[in-house]
Structures are given as structure tokens and as C-alpha cells.
Coordinates of C-alpha atoms in Angstrom, one line a residue:
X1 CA 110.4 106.1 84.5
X2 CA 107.6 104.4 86.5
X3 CA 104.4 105.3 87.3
X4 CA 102.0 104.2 90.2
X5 CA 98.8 105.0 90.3
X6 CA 96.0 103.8 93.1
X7 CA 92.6 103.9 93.2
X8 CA 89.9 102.2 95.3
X9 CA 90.0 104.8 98.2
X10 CA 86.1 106.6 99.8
X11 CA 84.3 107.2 102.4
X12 CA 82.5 104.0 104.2
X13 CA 81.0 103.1 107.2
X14 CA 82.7 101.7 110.3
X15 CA 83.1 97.9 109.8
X16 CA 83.1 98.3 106.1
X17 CA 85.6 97.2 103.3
X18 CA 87.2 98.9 100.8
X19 CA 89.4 97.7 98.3
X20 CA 92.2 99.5 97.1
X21 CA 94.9 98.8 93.9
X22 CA 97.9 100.4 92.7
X23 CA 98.8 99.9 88.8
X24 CA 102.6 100.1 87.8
X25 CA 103.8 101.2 84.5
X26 CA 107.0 102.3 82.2
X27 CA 110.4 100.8 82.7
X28 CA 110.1 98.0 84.4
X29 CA 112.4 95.1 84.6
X30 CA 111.6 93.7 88.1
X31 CA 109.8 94.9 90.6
X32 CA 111.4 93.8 94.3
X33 CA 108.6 94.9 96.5
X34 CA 105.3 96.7 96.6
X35 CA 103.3 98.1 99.5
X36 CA 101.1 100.5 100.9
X37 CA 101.5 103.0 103.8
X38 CA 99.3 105.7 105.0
X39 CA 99.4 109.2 106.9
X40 CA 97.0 110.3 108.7
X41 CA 96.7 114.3 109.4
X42 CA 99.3 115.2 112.2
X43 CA 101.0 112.1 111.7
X44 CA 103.8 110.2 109.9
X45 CA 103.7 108.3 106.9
X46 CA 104.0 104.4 108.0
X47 CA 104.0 101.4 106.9
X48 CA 100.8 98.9 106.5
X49 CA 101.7 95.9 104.4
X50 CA 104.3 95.2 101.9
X51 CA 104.6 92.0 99.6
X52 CA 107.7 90.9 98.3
X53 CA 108.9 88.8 94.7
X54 CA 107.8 85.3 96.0
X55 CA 104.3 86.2 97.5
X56 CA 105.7 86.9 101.4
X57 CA 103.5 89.2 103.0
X58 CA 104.4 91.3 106.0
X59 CA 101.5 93.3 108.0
X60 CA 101.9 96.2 110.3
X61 CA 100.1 95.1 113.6
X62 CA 97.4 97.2 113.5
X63 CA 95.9 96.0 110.7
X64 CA 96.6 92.0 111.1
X65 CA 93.5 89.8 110.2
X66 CA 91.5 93.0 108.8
X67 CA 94.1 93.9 105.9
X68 CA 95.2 91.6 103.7
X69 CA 97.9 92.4 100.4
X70 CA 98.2 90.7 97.4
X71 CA 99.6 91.4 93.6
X72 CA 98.9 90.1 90.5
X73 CA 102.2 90.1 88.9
X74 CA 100.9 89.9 85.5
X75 CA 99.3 93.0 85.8
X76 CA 102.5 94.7 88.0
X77 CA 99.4 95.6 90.2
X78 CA 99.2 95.7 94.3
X79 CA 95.4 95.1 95.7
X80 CA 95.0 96.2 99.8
X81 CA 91.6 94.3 100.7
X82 CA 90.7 96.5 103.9
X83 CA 88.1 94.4 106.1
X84 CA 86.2 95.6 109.3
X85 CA 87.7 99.4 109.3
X86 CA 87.6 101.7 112.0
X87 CA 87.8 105.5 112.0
X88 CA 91.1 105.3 113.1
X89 CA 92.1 104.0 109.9
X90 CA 91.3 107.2 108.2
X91 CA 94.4 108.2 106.4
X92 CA 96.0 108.9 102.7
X93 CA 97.0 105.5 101.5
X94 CA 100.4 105.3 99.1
X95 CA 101.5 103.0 97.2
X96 CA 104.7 102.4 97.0
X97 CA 107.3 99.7 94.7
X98 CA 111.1 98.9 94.9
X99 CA 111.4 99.3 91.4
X100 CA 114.5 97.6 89.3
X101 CA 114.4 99.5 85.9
X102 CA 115.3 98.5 82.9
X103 CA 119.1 100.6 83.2
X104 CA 118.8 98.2 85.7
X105 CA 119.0 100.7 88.9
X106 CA 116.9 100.2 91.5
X107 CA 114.7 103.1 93.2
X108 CA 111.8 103.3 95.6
X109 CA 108.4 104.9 93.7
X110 CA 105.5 106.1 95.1
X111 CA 102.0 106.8 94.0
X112 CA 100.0 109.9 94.7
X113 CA 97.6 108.0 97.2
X114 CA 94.0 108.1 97.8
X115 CA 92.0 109.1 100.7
X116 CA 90.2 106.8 102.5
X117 CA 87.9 108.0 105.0
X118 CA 86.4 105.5 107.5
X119 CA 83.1 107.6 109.6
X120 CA 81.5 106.4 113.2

């Protein structure tokens, strides 16, 4: 019933930026939150940045003052700008919405991520 669907994700150098979206679609009568996480090989999926209805922004420490999230609610689209990136940052990026449809249930979607590969 909805559909998420990043892009943005590559390969770039140490200190580089990337920019990364996530597009929501089908049927969609409010959309509570929207966020990325990431999982890196080996590791468990967690949690980067979320925005919520209202424009608050929550950051996982690690990427504080590099990452920032923002959405154009217009669009129903979530935008990660990733600043000075380091290798550890390598991962699969999801997006992922708390989605209130219009039967008017609410579920947790996710998109089918994008790599983003940060080299030394």
C-alpha cells in the first residue's frame, strides 16, 4: 500500500558527501515519522536519524554535526545530507516511514536501501 524508494547512495572518498532521498507513494493519509537506518555487514540494522510530523529531528550520536535529515512534506520525501564520511559509515542505508494509510491503520514501511560505500 506504500512504497519507499531511496536513491542517492555510491562510493566516495573519505570526507565526502553524499546525499541520499527516499520517495513515498500509494495510500497515504499521514505520515508520522520517517528515518533512515543502516547495517553494516556483520552488524545490526540501527537507527541514524528520524524526523517526525512538526520538523523534530533526532540523530544517533555517531553521526551528530556530519548528518543532517530533513523532508519536504509536499513531496512525502526524506533527504539524509551525509557530511565529512568516514569508512566506518559504510553500510546499506533504509529508509523507513510510520505510515497512517488511508483505512487509517498505521504500519512501519521500509525501503529496499542503498549502499553507500565510504573508501580510505
Amino acid at each position: 500500500q506504500v512504497q519507499l524508494v531511496e536513491s542517492g547512495g555510491g562510493l566516495v572518498q573519505a570526507g565526502g558527501s553524499l546525499r541520499l532521498s527516499c520517495a513515498s507513494s500509494g495510500s497515504i493519509f499521514r505520515i508520522n515519522r520517517m528515518g533512515w537506518y543502516r547495517q553494516a555487514p556483520g552488524n545490526q540494522r540501527e537507527l541514524v536519524a528520524f524526523i517526525i510530523s512538526g520538523g523534530s529531528e533526532n540523530y544517533a550520536d555517531f553521526v551528530k554535526g556530519r548528518f543532517t535529515i530533513s523532508r519536504d512534506y509536499a513531496k512525502n520525501t526524506v533527504y539524509l545530507q551525509m557530511n565529512s564520511l568516514k569508512p566506518e559509515d559504510t553500510a546499506v542505508y533504509y529508509c523507513n516511514a510510520d505510515v497512517t494509510t488511508t483505512d487509517l491503520l498505521t504500519r512501519i514501511y521500509w525501503g529496499q536501501g542503498t549502499q553507500v560505500t565510504v573508501s580510505s
